[in-house]
């Protein structure tokens, strides 16, 4: 009991001293080479730096006061959490290091100057449809350059987060994306090229997500700041903007439709797909939308809503189509010399239920082919155990399940495919486990599908989203 009282007293004294220090130590906070305007009110209590909420706005961090007197903060990349609000003599403030702990980032404190410098975190890189996406915790600026067979992006005032991983792309243009800390305040992304290519920044900087298009006929990367680069490239490219002429919905039947977008020249297309909720986004770069075209014909039972938006990319006009669907669909984009055809269909074999469907489950490897190993643990055994569990789950839903192997035997890839063909399978799913040399560093799943076929892509997305 005595010890408890001492502890309480010690805490009380600490709190008292903390209060005194807060009043006495103003702090200057810097981010991106500039002092944050809000930092005139920031204070240091000997342990933490407290800032007014306006600092969060300057850093592009969204916040909302929750019922329990906490502040819910959300970064541009979607990381969120709650931090207690602290009542200081003049206003409510928030501990900046707690915020950065949640959304990612670092605060470097220089006690002798009463200065603090904020660093963003480079959290992940992605490569999708010839586009490099660099995700950071705070809005950042960058410079780009080309050196030998490498494209280099340097991100200023940024540190590499411990969770950031390099990405293996495997061609045809980019081999892999590597990451590093170039100097204490600059994170670096290097794209190793398999063929000649350039980078074009698509996002306006500063941005928490830097988006670069990689390709052969793009404006050359320079060493200058990308803000100036994208402005200077805007003028010549604008002259050759492609223009939308007519949008029509054709070949309508119960199974789907074709959305035809006719343009004055061949448009540059980027598209993405989601199944939760089911939607397709099509982005036409460097494309003009005339004022008379205001909405999409959404008159089809598969379409829940359709949206047409004028936007910009790299200071050029662009047009975005968002189609939300009543159910998961299979889609493909067929490129034409004067536009695109977005073909949307109910996926093959889709019937709303698994009853009566023939599903071939293929546990990867087997026999002398062990797959990935960790000590005595072999991938082939894990695959078989997972496949057996999947079989039970599918049979419970009324599916007819055929296994390519039920014991520890080796089987060629051709033999596995042959089983699916002979049994006229509706679905074929192969199960594997990946390995990684550093325990605890990887999580999640990878789902592969036949890239030329829209229906397997829809199935792959549905499985992937359901598991993750
Ligand atoms: Zn495997």
Coordinates of C-alpha atoms and ligand atoms in Angstrom, one line a residue:
X1 CA 0.0 0.0 0.0
X2 CA 2.8 2.4 0.9
X3 CA 4.5 1.7 -2.5
X4 CA 1.2 2.5 -4.2
X5 CA 1.0 5.9 -2.5
X6 CA 4.6 6.7 -3.4
X7 CA 3.8 5.9 -7.0
X8 CA 0.7 8.1 -7.0
X9 CA 2.7 10.9 -5.5
X10 CA 5.5 10.5 -8.0
X11 CA 3.0 10.7 -10.9
X12 CA 1.4 13.7 -9.4
X13 CA 4.8 15.5 -9.1
X14 CA 5.7 14.5 -12.6
X15 CA 2.4 15.9 -13.9
X16 CA 3.0 19.1 -12.0
X17 CA 6.5 19.5 -13.5
X18 CA 5.2 18.6 -16.9
X19 CA 2.6 21.4 -16.7
X20 CA 5.3 23.9 -15.8
X21 CA 7.6 22.8 -18.7
X22 CA 4.7 23.0 -21.2
X23 CA 4.2 26.6 -20.4
X24 CA 7.9 27.4 -20.8
X25 CA 9.1 25.6 -23.9
X26 CA 7.8 26.8 -27.3
X27 CA 8.8 24.7 -30.2
X28 CA 9.3 25.3 -33.9
X29 CA 8.3 22.4 -36.2
X30 CA 9.6 21.9 -39.7
X31 CA 8.3 19.8 -42.5
X32 CA 9.4 19.8 -46.1
X33 CA 12.0 22.4 -45.4
X34 CA 9.5 24.9 -44.1
X35 CA 8.3 25.8 -40.6
X36 CA 4.7 24.8 -40.0
X37 CA 2.6 28.0 -39.5
X38 CA 0.7 26.3 -36.7
X39 CA 3.9 25.6 -34.8
X40 CA 4.0 29.1 -33.2
X41 CA 1.7 27.6 -30.5
X42 CA 3.4 24.1 -30.2
X43 CA 5.0 23.2 -26.9
X44 CA 7.3 20.6 -25.5
X45 CA 6.7 19.0 -22.1
X46 CA 10.1 17.3 -21.7
X47 CA 8.8 14.2 -23.3
X48 CA 6.3 15.0 -26.1
X49 CA 5.5 17.8 -28.5
X50 CA 1.9 19.1 -28.4
X51 CA 0.5 20.9 -31.4
X52 CA -2.8 22.6 -32.1
X53 CA -5.2 20.8 -34.4
X54 CA -4.5 23.2 -37.2
X55 CA -1.1 21.5 -37.6
X56 CA -2.8 18.3 -38.6
X57 CA -4.5 20.3 -41.4
X58 CA -1.2 21.6 -42.6
X59 CA 0.1 18.0 -42.8
X60 CA -2.9 16.8 -44.7
X61 CA -4.1 14.6 -41.9
X62 CA -7.9 14.3 -41.5
X63 CA -9.3 14.3 -37.9
X64 CA -12.6 14.1 -36.1
X65 CA -13.3 14.5 -32.4
X66 CA -14.8 11.3 -31.0
X67 CA -17.3 11.0 -28.1
X68 CA -14.7 9.9 -25.6
X69 CA -12.6 13.2 -25.8
X70 CA -10.1 11.5 -28.2
X71 CA -9.2 12.6 -31.6
X72 CA -9.6 10.1 -34.5
X73 CA -6.9 10.8 -37.1
X74 CA -6.8 9.4 -40.6
X75 CA -3.9 9.7 -43.1
X76 CA -4.2 10.1 -46.8
X77 CA -3.3 6.4 -47.2
X78 CA -6.2 5.4 -44.9
X79 CA -4.3 4.6 -41.7
X80 CA -6.3 5.7 -38.7
X81 CA -6.4 5.6 -34.9
X82 CA -7.3 7.6 -31.8
X83 CA -5.1 9.9 -29.8
X84 CA -6.2 11.6 -26.5
X85 CA -6.8 15.3 -26.7
X86 CA -4.8 17.3 -24.1
X87 CA -6.2 20.5 -22.5
X88 CA -3.5 23.1 -22.4
X89 CA -4.1 26.6 -20.9
X90 CA -5.2 28.2 -24.2
X91 CA -6.5 25.3 -26.3
X92 CA -6.8 21.6 -26.8
X93 CA -3.7 20.1 -28.3
X94 CA -2.5 16.7 -29.5
X95 CA 0.8 14.8 -29.0
X96 CA 2.4 14.9 -32.5
X97 CA 4.6 11.8 -32.0
X98 CA 1.4 9.8 -31.1
X99 CA -0.2 10.9 -34.3
X100 CA 2.9 10.0 -36.4
X101 CA 3.0 6.6 -34.6
X102 CA -0.5 5.9 -36.0
X103 CA -0.3 7.2 -39.5
X104 CA 3.4 6.6 -40.0
X105 CA 6.3 9.1 -39.8
X106 CA 9.1 10.3 -37.5
X107 CA 9.7 13.3 -35.4
X108 CA 13.4 14.3 -34.8
X109 CA 13.8 16.6 -31.9
X110 CA 16.8 18.9 -31.5
X111 CA 16.7 20.0 -27.8
X112 CA 19.4 22.6 -28.2
X113 CA 17.5 24.6 -30.8
X114 CA 14.0 23.6 -29.6
X115 CA 13.3 22.5 -33.2
X116 CA 11.5 19.4 -34.4
X117 CA 11.7 18.0 -37.9
X118 CA 8.9 15.8 -39.3
X119 CA 9.8 13.0 -41.7
X120 CA 7.1 11.2 -43.8
X121 CA 7.3 7.4 -44.1
X122 CA 7.5 5.7 -47.5
X123 CA 5.2 2.8 -46.7
X124 CA 4.7 0.8 -49.9
X125 CA 5.2 0.7 -53.6
X126 CA 3.0 -0.9 -56.2
X127 CA 3.2 -1.6 -59.9
X128 CA -0.1 -1.8 -61.7
X129 CA -0.9 -1.4 -65.4
X130 CA 2.5 0.3 -66.3
X131 CA 2.0 2.7 -63.3
X132 CA 4.3 3.0 -60.3
X133 CA 2.5 4.1 -57.1
X134 CA 4.6 5.2 -54.2
X135 CA 2.5 5.5 -51.0
X136 CA 3.7 7.8 -48.2
X137 CA 2.2 8.7 -44.9
X138 CA 2.3 12.5 -45.6
X139 CA 2.2 14.6 -48.7
X140 CA 5.7 14.5 -50.2
X141 CA 7.8 16.0 -53.1
X142 CA 10.2 14.2 -55.3
X143 CA 12.8 14.4 -58.0
X144 CA 13.2 11.9 -60.7
X145 CA 16.1 10.9 -63.0
X146 CA 17.2 8.2 -65.3
X147 CA 20.6 6.5 -64.9
X148 CA 21.7 3.7 -67.2
X149 CA 18.9 1.1 -67.1
X150 CA 17.3 2.6 -64.0
X151 CA 14.6 5.1 -63.2
X152 CA 15.2 6.8 -59.9
X153 CA 12.7 8.6 -57.7
X154 CA 14.1 10.5 -54.7
X155 CA 11.5 11.4 -52.1
X156 CA 12.5 14.3 -49.9
X157 CA 12.0 14.6 -46.1
X158 CA 11.0 10.9 -46.0
X159 CA 12.3 7.8 -44.3
X160 CA 11.8 4.2 -45.4
X161 CA 9.2 2.6 -43.2
X162 CA 10.2 -0.8 -41.7
X163 CA 7.2 -2.4 -43.5
X164 CA 8.1 -1.2 -47.0
X165 CA 9.0 -4.0 -49.3
X166 CA 10.5 -4.1 -52.8
X167 CA 8.3 -5.3 -55.5
X168 CA 9.1 -7.9 -58.1
X169 CA 7.4 -7.0 -61.4
X170 CA 9.0 -9.3 -63.9
X171 CA 8.7 -7.3 -67.1
X172 CA 8.1 -6.5 -69.8
X173 CA 9.4 -3.0 -69.1
X174 CA 10.2 -3.1 -65.3
X175 CA 12.0 -6.0 -63.7
X176 CA 11.7 -4.9 -60.0
X177 CA 11.1 -1.9 -57.8
X178 CA 13.8 -1.5 -55.1
X179 CA 13.8 0.7 -52.1
X180 CA 16.4 2.4 -50.0
X181 CA 17.3 5.3 -47.7
X182 CA 19.6 7.4 -50.0
X183 CA 20.6 9.8 -47.2
X184 CA 19.1 10.5 -43.7
X185 CA 16.3 12.6 -45.2
X186 CA 15.7 11.1 -48.7
X187 CA 14.0 7.8 -49.4
X188 CA 14.7 6.3 -52.9
X189 CA 12.8 4.1 -55.2
X190 CA 14.7 2.5 -58.1
X191 CA 12.9 0.8 -61.0
X192 CA 15.3 -1.7 -62.8
X193 CA 14.4 -1.6 -66.5
X194 CA 14.4 -4.5 -68.9
X195 CA 13.9 -2.1 -71.9
X196 CA 14.2 1.7 -72.4
X197 CA 11.5 3.7 -70.7
X198 CA 10.8 7.0 -69.1
X199 CA 8.7 8.2 -66.1
X200 CA 5.9 10.7 -66.1
X201 CA 4.5 12.0 -62.8
X202 CA 0.7 11.8 -62.9
X203 CA -0.1 13.2 -59.4
X204 CA 0.1 16.9 -58.4
X205 CA 2.8 17.3 -55.8
X206 CA 3.0 17.4 -52.9
X207 CA 1.0 14.2 -52.6
X208 CA 0.9 11.3 -50.2
X209 CA 0.5 9.0 -53.2
X210 CA 3.0 9.6 -56.1
X211 CA 1.8 8.1 -59.3
X212 CA 4.1 7.7 -62.2
X213 CA 3.4 6.3 -65.7
X214 CA 6.2 4.2 -67.1
X215 CA 6.6 3.9 -70.8
X216 CA 8.6 4.5 -73.9
X217 CA 7.1 7.6 -75.4
X218 CA 6.7 9.7 -72.3
X219 CA 8.4 13.0 -71.6
X220 CA 11.9 12.4 -70.3
X221 CA 12.5 12.5 -66.6
X222 CA 14.8 15.3 -65.4
X223 CA 16.6 16.2 -62.3
X224 CA 14.3 19.2 -61.7
X225 CA 11.5 19.3 -59.3
X226 CA 8.5 17.4 -60.6
X227 CA 6.2 20.4 -59.9
X228 CA 8.0 22.4 -62.6
X229 CA 8.4 19.3 -64.8
X230 CA 4.7 18.6 -65.0
X231 CA 3.8 22.2 -65.6
X232 CA 6.3 22.5 -68.5
X233 CA 5.1 19.3 -70.1
X234 CA 1.5 20.4 -70.0
X235 CA 1.6 22.8 -72.9
X236 CA 2.7 20.6 -75.8
X237 CA 0.6 17.6 -74.7
X238 CA -2.6 19.6 -74.4
X239 CA -2.5 20.3 -78.1
X240 CA -3.0 16.6 -79.0
X241 CA -5.9 15.9 -76.5
X242 CA -8.2 13.3 -77.6
X243 CA -11.9 14.3 -77.5
X244 CA -14.9 12.1 -76.5
X245 CA -17.5 12.2 -79.4
X246 CA -20.3 9.7 -78.6
X247 CA -21.0 7.3 -75.7
X248 CA -23.4 4.5 -76.4
X249 CA -24.6 1.3 -74.6
X250 CA -24.8 -1.5 -77.2
X251 CA -25.3 -5.3 -77.4
X252 CA -27.6 -5.2 -74.4
X253 CA -29.0 -8.5 -73.2
X254 CA -29.5 -10.2 -69.8
X255 CA -25.9 -11.3 -69.7
X256 CA -24.3 -7.9 -70.1
X257 CA -23.6 -5.0 -72.5
X258 CA -20.9 -3.1 -74.3
X259 CA -20.2 0.5 -73.4
X260 CA -18.7 2.2 -76.5
X261 CA -16.8 5.4 -76.0
X262 CA -15.9 7.0 -79.4
X263 CA -13.1 9.5 -79.4
X264 CA -11.3 11.7 -81.9
X265 CA -8.1 9.7 -81.6
X266 CA -6.8 6.6 -79.8
X267 CA -7.1 7.4 -76.0
X268 CA -4.7 6.4 -73.2
X269 CA -6.6 4.1 -70.9
X270 CA -6.1 3.1 -67.3
X271 CA -8.7 0.9 -65.6
X272 CA -9.3 -0.7 -62.2
X273 CA -11.6 -3.3 -60.8
X274 CA -13.2 -3.9 -57.5
X275 CA -15.6 -6.6 -56.2
X276 CA -16.4 -5.1 -52.8
X277 CA -18.6 -3.3 -54.0
X278 CA -18.5 -4.5 -57.6
X279 CA -17.3 -1.6 -59.8
X280 CA -15.1 -0.7 -62.7
X281 CA -13.2 2.6 -63.1
X282 CA -12.0 3.6 -66.5
X283 CA -9.7 6.6 -66.7
X284 CA -9.0 8.2 -70.1
X285 CA -5.9 10.4 -70.0
X286 CA -5.4 13.5 -72.0
X287 CA -9.0 13.4 -73.0
X288 CA -11.6 16.2 -73.3
X289 CA -15.3 15.8 -72.3
X290 CA -17.4 18.2 -74.4
X291 CA -20.1 20.1 -72.4
X292 CA -22.9 18.5 -74.3
X293 CA -22.0 15.0 -73.0
X294 CA -23.1 15.2 -69.4
X295 CA -24.1 11.7 -68.3
X296 CA -23.8 8.0 -69.1
X297 CA -26.7 5.9 -70.3
X298 CA -27.0 3.5 -67.4
X299 CA -30.1 1.7 -68.6
X300 CA -29.2 -1.9 -67.9
X301 CA -30.3 -4.2 -65.0
X302 CA -26.6 -4.9 -64.1
X303 CA -25.7 -1.2 -63.6
X304 CA -26.4 0.2 -60.2
X305 CA -25.0 3.7 -61.0
X306 CA -22.9 5.3 -63.6
X307 CA -20.8 8.5 -63.2
X308 CA -18.9 10.6 -65.6
X309 CA -16.3 13.0 -64.2
X310 CA -14.1 15.7 -65.8
X311 CA -10.8 15.6 -64.1
X312 CA -7.1 16.3 -64.7
X313 CA -3.9 14.2 -64.7
X314 CA -0.5 15.9 -65.0
X315 CA -2.3 19.2 -65.7
X316 CA -4.0 17.7 -68.7
X317 CA -7.7 17.2 -69.0
X318 CA -8.9 13.6 -68.3
X319 CA -12.2 11.8 -68.0
X320 CA -13.2 9.2 -65.5
X321 CA -16.0 6.7 -65.8
X322 CA -17.2 4.9 -62.7
X323 CA -19.7 2.1 -63.1
X324 CA -21.1 0.4 -60.0
X325 CA -22.8 -3.0 -60.5
X326 CA -25.5 -4.9 -58.8
X327 CA -23.3 -8.0 -58.8
X328 CA -19.7 -9.1 -59.5
X329 CA -19.1 -8.8 -63.3
X330 CA -16.4 -9.9 -65.7
X331 CA -15.1 -7.1 -67.9
X332 CA -12.6 -6.4 -70.6
X333 CA -11.5 -3.3 -72.4
X334 CA -11.0 -3.6 -76.2
X335 CA -8.9 -0.8 -77.6
X336 CA -10.0 0.7 -80.9
X337 CA -8.3 3.4 -83.1
X338 CA -11.1 5.8 -82.2
X339 CA -12.1 4.8 -78.7
X340 CA -12.7 1.9 -76.4
X341 CA -15.2 -0.8 -76.0
X342 CA -15.9 -1.8 -72.4
X343 CA -17.4 -5.2 -72.5
X344 CA -19.3 -6.2 -69.3
X345 CA -20.7 -9.7 -68.8
X346 CA -22.0 -11.9 -66.0
X347 CA -19.0 -14.2 -65.4
X348 CA -19.1 -17.7 -67.1
X349 CA -20.5 -20.4 -64.8
X350 CA -21.8 -17.7 -62.4
X351 CA -25.2 -18.9 -61.1
X352 CA -25.4 -17.5 -57.6
X353 CA -24.8 -20.8 -55.8
X354 CA -22.2 -23.6 -55.7
X355 CA -24.8 -26.3 -55.7
X356 CA -24.1 -28.8 -58.5
X357 CA -20.9 -27.1 -59.6
X358 CA -17.8 -29.2 -60.3
X359 CA -14.8 -27.7 -58.6
X360 CA -11.3 -29.1 -59.0
X361 CA -9.0 -28.3 -56.1
X362 CA -5.3 -28.8 -56.8
X363 CA -3.0 -29.0 -53.7
X364 CA 0.3 -27.8 -55.2
X365 CA 3.5 -30.0 -55.3
X366 CA 3.6 -33.4 -53.7
X367 CA 5.9 -36.5 -53.3
X368 CA 9.6 -35.6 -54.0
X369 CA 8.5 -32.1 -54.9
X370 CA 8.3 -30.5 -51.5
X371 CA 7.6 -26.9 -52.5
X372 CA 8.7 -24.2 -49.9
X373 CA 10.4 -25.6 -46.8
X374 CA 10.8 -24.3 -43.2
X375 CA 12.7 -26.9 -41.1
X376 CA 10.5 -30.0 -41.2
X377 CA 7.5 -28.1 -42.5
X378 CA 6.8 -28.6 -46.2
X379 CA 4.6 -26.6 -48.4
X380 CA 3.2 -29.8 -50.1
X381 CA 1.7 -30.9 -46.7
X382 CA 0.3 -27.5 -45.9
X383 CA -1.3 -27.3 -49.3
X384 CA -3.0 -30.7 -48.9
X385 CA -4.3 -29.8 -45.4
X386 CA -5.7 -26.5 -46.7
X387 CA -7.2 -28.2 -49.8
X388 CA -9.0 -30.8 -47.6
X389 CA -10.5 -28.0 -45.5
X390 CA -11.6 -26.2 -48.7
X391 CA -13.1 -29.4 -50.0
X392 CA -15.2 -29.8 -46.8
X393 CA -16.4 -26.2 -47.0
X394 CA -17.3 -26.4 -50.7
X395 CA -19.2 -29.8 -50.2
X396 CA -21.2 -28.2 -47.4
X397 CA -22.4 -25.7 -50.0
X398 CA -23.4 -28.5 -52.4
X399 CA -20.4 -28.4 -54.8
X400 CA -19.0 -31.6 -56.3
X401 CA -15.3 -31.5 -55.4
X402 CA -12.5 -33.4 -57.2
X403 CA -9.0 -33.3 -55.8
X404 CA -6.0 -33.6 -58.1
X405 CA -4.2 -35.5 -55.4
X406 CA -5.3 -36.8 -52.0
X407 CA -2.0 -38.3 -50.9
X408 CA 1.6 -37.3 -50.9
X409 CA 2.3 -38.0 -54.6
X410 CA 4.1 -36.1 -57.4
X411 CA 2.0 -34.9 -60.3
X412 CA 2.9 -32.9 -63.4
X413 CA 1.2 -29.6 -64.1
X414 CA -0.2 -31.0 -67.3
X415 CA -1.7 -34.0 -65.4
X416 CA -3.4 -31.6 -63.0
X417 CA -4.9 -29.6 -65.8
X418 CA -6.0 -32.8 -67.6
X419 CA -8.1 -33.8 -64.6
X420 CA -10.0 -30.5 -64.7
X421 CA -10.6 -30.9 -68.5
X422 CA -11.7 -34.6 -68.2
X423 CA -14.1 -33.9 -65.4
X424 CA -15.5 -30.8 -67.2
X425 CA -14.8 -28.7 -64.1
X426 CA -16.6 -25.4 -63.7
X427 CA -13.8 -24.1 -61.6
X428 CA -10.2 -25.0 -61.1
X429 CA -8.3 -23.6 -58.1
X430 CA -4.7 -24.5 -57.2
X431 CA -3.5 -23.9 -53.7
X432 CA 0.1 -22.9 -52.8
X433 CA 1.9 -21.4 -49.8
X434 CA 4.7 -18.9 -50.2
X435 CA 7.9 -18.7 -48.1
X436 CA 10.0 -15.8 -46.9
X437 CA 13.4 -15.8 -45.2
X438 CA 12.5 -13.3 -42.5
X439 CA 9.8 -14.6 -40.1
X440 CA 6.9 -12.3 -39.5
X441 CA 7.7 -9.9 -42.3
X442 CA 5.1 -11.0 -44.9
X443 CA 1.4 -11.5 -44.7
X444 CA -1.6 -11.7 -47.0
X445 CA -2.3 -13.8 -50.1
X446 CA -1.4 -13.7 -53.8
X447 CA -4.1 -14.7 -56.3
X448 CA -3.2 -15.5 -59.9
X449 CA -5.6 -15.7 -62.8
X450 CA -5.5 -16.1 -66.6
X451 CA -4.8 -12.5 -67.7
X452 CA -6.7 -12.7 -71.1
X453 CA -9.9 -14.1 -69.7
X454 CA -12.4 -11.8 -67.9
X455 CA -14.3 -14.5 -66.0
X456 CA -11.3 -16.0 -64.1
X457 CA -10.3 -12.5 -63.2
X458 CA -13.7 -12.0 -61.6
X459 CA -13.4 -15.3 -59.7
X460 CA -9.8 -14.4 -58.6
X461 CA -10.9 -11.0 -57.3
X462 CA -13.9 -12.5 -55.5
X463 CA -11.8 -15.1 -53.7
X464 CA -9.0 -12.7 -52.9
X465 CA -11.4 -10.1 -51.5
X466 CA -13.2 -12.7 -49.5
X467 CA -10.0 -14.0 -47.8
X468 CA -8.3 -10.6 -47.2
Ligands
LIG1 ZN1 4.0 -23.8 -54.4

